[in-house]
Short mmCIF file of C-alpha atoms in Angstrom, two decimals:
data_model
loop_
_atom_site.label_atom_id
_atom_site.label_comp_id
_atom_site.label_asym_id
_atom_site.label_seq_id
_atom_site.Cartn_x
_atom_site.Cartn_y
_atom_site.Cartn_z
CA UNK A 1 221.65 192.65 248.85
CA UNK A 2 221.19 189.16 247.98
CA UNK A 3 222.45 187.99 244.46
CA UNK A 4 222.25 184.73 243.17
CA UNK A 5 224.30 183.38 239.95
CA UNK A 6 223.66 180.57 238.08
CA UNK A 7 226.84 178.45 235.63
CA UNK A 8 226.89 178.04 232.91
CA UNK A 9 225.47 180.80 231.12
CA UNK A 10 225.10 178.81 228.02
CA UNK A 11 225.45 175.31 227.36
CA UNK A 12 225.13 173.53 224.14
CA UNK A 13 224.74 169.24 224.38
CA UNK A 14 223.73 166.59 221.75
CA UNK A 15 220.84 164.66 222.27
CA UNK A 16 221.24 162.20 224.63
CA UNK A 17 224.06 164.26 226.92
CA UNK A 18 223.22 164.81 230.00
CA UNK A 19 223.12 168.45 231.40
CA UNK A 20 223.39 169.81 234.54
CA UNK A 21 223.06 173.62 235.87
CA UNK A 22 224.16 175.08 239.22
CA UNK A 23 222.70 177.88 241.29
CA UNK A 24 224.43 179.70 244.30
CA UNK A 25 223.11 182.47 246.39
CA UNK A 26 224.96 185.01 248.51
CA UNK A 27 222.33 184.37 251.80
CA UNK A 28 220.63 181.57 252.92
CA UNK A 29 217.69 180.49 251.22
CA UNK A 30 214.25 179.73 252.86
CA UNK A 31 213.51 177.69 249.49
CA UNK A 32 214.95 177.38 246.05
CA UNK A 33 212.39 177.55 243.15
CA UNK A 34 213.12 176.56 239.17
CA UNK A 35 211.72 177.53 236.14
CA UNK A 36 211.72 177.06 232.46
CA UNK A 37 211.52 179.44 230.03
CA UNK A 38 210.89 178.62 226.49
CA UNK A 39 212.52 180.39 223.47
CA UNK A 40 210.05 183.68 223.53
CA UNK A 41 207.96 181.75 226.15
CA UNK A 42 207.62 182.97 229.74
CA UNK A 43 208.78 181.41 233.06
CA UNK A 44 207.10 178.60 233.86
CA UNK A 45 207.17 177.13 237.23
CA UNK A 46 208.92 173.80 237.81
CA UNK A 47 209.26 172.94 241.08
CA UNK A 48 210.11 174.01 244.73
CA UNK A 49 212.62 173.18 247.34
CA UNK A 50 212.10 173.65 251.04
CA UNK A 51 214.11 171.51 253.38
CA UNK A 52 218.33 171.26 253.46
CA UNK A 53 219.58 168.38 251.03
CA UNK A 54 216.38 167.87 249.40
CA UNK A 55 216.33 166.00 246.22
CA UNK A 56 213.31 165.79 244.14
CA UNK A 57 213.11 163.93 240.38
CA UNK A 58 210.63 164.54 237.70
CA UNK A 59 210.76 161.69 235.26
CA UNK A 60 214.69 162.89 233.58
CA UNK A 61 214.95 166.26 235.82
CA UNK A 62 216.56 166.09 239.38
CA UNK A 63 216.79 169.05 241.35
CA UNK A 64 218.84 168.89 244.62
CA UNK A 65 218.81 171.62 247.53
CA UNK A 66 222.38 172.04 249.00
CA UNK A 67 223.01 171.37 253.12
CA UNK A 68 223.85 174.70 253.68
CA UNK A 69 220.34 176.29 251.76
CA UNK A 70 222.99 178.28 249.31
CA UNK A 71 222.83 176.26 246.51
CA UNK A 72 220.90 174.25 244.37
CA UNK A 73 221.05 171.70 241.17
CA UNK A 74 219.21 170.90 238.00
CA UNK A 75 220.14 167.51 236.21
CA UNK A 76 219.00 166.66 233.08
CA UNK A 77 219.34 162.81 232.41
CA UNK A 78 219.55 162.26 228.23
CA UNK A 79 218.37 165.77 227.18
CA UNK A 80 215.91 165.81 224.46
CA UNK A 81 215.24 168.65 222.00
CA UNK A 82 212.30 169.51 224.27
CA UNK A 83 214.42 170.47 226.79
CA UNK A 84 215.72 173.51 224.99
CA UNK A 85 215.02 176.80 226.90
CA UNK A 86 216.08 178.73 229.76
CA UNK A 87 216.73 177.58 232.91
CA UNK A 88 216.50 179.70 235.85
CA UNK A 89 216.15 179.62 240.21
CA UNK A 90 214.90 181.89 242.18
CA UNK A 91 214.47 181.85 245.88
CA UNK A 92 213.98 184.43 248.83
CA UNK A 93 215.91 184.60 251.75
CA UNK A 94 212.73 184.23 254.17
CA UNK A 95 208.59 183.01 252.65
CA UNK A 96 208.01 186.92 252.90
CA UNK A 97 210.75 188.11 251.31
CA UNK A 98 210.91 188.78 247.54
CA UNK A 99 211.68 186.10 245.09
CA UNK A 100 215.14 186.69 243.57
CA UNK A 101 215.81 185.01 240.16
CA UNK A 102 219.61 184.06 238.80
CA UNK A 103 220.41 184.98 235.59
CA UNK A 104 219.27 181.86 233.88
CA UNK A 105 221.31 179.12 232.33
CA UNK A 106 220.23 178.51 228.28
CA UNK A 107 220.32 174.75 226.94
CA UNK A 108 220.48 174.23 223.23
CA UNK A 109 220.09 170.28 222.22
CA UNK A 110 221.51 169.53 218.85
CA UNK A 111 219.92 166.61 217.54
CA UNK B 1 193.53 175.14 234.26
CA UNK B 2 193.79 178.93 234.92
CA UNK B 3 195.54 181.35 234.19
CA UNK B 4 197.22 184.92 233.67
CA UNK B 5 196.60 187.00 230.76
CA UNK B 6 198.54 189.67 229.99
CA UNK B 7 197.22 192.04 227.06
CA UNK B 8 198.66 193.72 224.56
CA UNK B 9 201.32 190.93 223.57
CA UNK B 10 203.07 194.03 221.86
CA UNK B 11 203.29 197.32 222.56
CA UNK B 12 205.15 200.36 220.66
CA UNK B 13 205.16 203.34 221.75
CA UNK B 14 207.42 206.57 220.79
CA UNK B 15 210.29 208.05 224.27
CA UNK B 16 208.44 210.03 226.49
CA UNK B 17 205.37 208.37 225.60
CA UNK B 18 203.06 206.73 228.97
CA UNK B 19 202.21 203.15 228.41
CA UNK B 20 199.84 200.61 230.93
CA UNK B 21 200.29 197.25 230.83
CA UNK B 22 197.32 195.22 231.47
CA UNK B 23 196.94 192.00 233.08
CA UNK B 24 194.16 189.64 234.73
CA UNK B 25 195.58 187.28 237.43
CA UNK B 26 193.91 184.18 238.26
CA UNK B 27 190.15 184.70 239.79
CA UNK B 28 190.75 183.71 243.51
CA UNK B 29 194.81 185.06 243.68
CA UNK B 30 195.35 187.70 246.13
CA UNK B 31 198.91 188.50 245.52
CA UNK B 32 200.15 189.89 241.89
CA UNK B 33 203.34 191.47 240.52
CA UNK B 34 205.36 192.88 237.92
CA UNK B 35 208.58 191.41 236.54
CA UNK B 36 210.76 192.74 233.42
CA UNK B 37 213.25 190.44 231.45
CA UNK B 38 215.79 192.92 229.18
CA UNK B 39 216.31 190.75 225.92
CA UNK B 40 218.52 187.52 227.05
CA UNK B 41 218.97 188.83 230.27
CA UNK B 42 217.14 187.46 233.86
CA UNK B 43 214.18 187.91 234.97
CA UNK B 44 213.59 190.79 237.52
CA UNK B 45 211.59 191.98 240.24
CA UNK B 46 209.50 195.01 239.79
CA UNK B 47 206.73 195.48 242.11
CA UNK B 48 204.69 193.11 244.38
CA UNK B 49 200.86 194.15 245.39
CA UNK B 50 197.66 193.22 247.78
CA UNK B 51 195.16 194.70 249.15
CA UNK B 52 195.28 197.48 246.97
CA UNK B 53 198.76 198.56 247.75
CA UNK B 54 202.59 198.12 247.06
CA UNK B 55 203.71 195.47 249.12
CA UNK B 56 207.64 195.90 248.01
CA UNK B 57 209.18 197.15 245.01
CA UNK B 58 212.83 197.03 243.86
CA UNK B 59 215.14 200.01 242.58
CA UNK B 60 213.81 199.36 239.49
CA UNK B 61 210.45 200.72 240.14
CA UNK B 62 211.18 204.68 240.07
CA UNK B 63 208.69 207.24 240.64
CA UNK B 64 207.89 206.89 236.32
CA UNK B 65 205.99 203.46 237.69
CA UNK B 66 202.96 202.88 238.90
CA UNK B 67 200.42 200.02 239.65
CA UNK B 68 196.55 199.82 240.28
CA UNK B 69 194.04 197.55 240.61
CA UNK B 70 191.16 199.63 238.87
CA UNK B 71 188.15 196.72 239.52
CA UNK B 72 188.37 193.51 240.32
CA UNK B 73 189.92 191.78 237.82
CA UNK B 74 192.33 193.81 236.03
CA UNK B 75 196.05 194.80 238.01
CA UNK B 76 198.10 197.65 236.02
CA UNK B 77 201.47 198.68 235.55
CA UNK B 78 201.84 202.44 234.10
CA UNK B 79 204.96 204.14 232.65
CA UNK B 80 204.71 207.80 232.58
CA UNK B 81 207.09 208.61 230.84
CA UNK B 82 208.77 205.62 228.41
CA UNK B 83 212.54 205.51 228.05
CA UNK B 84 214.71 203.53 225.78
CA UNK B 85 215.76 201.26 228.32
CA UNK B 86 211.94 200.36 229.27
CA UNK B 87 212.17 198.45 226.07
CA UNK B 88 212.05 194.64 227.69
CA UNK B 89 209.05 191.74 228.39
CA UNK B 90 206.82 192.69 231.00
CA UNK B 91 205.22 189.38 232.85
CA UNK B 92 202.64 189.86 235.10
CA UNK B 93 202.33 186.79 238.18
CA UNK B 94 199.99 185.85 240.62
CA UNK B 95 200.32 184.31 243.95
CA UNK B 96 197.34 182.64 245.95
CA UNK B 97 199.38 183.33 249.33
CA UNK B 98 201.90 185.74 250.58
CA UNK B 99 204.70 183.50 250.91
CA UNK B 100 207.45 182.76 248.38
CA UNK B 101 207.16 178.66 248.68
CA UNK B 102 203.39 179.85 246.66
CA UNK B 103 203.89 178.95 242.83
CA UNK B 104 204.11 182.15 241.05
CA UNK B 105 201.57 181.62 237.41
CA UNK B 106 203.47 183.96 234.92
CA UNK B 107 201.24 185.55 232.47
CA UNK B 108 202.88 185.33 228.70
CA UNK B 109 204.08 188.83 229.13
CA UNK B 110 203.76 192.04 226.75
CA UNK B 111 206.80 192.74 224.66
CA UNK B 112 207.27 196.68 225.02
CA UNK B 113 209.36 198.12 222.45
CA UNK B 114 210.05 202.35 222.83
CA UNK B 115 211.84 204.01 219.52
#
C-alpha cells in the first residue's frame, strides 16, 4: 500500500536557522497536503498542493510539489519559536482515495 | 469560524472496558472521520463516513470499532472492548466534500488512556 516518509524525524535549529523538511511517497500523489501540529495541539491544516512543481509561500513557509507528484517540501525561512511543533504531509493517491499522513517531522527552536 | 468539537478531552477507562468518543463536525460538513495518533507517533487513518455509512476504513478499524451518527449533529466512534494499545489521541475531522484536495478541520481530539 502506499507509505509516505517524511526526514528528518527531529530537528533542532536556533532562532533565526532556517529549516527545511522533506516528504516522499511510494505512488503518485493527486495532491500533497501539510499540517502543523502543536505540542499537545491537533493537526491543523496548512495548505494544499495540486499541480506538478507547484510552489506556494506563506509569509516565511514555502512548500514546493515535486515534478514527478512523489515528493514535496516545507521551508522555513528564519524559524521563530512559534514555529515549534510537528510537521506533517499527507496526500492520497487519487481526490477519492484516503488521505495518508507521513510520520511527521518535529522542530524545536532554541532561542 | 467553525469548528469540531470533540468531547471528553480525557477519557480513562479500565481493559475490556467499551468507550464512545463523541464529536460534532462542522454544521453543513457531510464527510467526517476518525484518526488516532499513538504518543509521538503519526497520525492515522481510522474510519471515513457519509450518508450514514462507512465509506473506507483501514486495518486499524477491527470488528471492536464502530461508528454512528445517532442525530444530526453528533458522529461516534465506539470501542467494545478497550485494549492497552487503544491508549492514543482520537481526532475527529470533517470534510465539506468527498475529495481529498477538501481541508480536513481536526477537532482537538480526546486523549484515551486504558490501565
Amino acid at each position: 500500500g502506499q507509505q509516505v516518509m517524511q526526514i528528518p524525524q527531529y530537528q533542532h535549529v536556533q532562532e533565526g536557522e532556517d529549516f527545511t523538511t522533506y516528504c516522499n511517497s511510494s505512488t503518485t500523489l493527486s495532491n500533497i497536503q501539510w499540517y502543523k501540529q502543536r505540542p499537545g495541539g491537533h493537526p491543523v491544516f496548512l495548505i494544499q498542493l495540486v499541480k506538478s512543481g507547484e510552489v506556494k509561500k506563506q509569509k516565511r513557509l514555502t512548500f514546493q510539489f515535486g515534478e514527478a507528484k512523489k515528493n514535496s517540501s516545507l521551508h522555513i525561512t528564519a524559524t521563530q519559536t512559534t514555529d515549534v511543533g510537528t510537521y506533517f504531509c499527507a496526500g492520497p493517491p487519487t481526490i477519492y482515495d484516503k488521505v495518508i499522513f507521513g510520520p511527521g517531522t518535529s522542530l524545536s527552536v532554541i532561542p | 469560524e467553525p469548528e469540531v468539537t470533540q468531547t471528553p478531552s480525557h477519557q480513562v477507562t479500565q481493559m475490556g472496558q467499551e468507550v464512545i468518543l463523541r464529536c460534532v463536525p462542522i454544521s453543513n460538513h457531510l464527510y467526517f472521520y476518525w484518526y488516532r495518533q499513538i504518543l509521538g507517533q503519526k497520525v492515522e487513518f481510522l474510519v471515513s463516513f457519509y450518508n450514514n455509512e462507512i465509506s473506507e476504513k483501514s486495518e486499524i478499524f477491527d470488528d471492536q470499532f464502530s461508528v454512528e451518527r445517532p442525530d444530526g449533529s453528533n458522529f461516534t466512534l465506539k470501542i467494545r472492548s478497550t485494549k492497552l494499545e487503544d491508549s492514543a489521541m482520537y481526532f475527529c475531522a470533517s470534510t465539506a466534500l468527498l475529495q481529498s484536495t477538501d481541508t480536513q478541520y481536526f477537532g482537538p481530539g480526546t486523549r484515551l488512556t486504558v490501565l
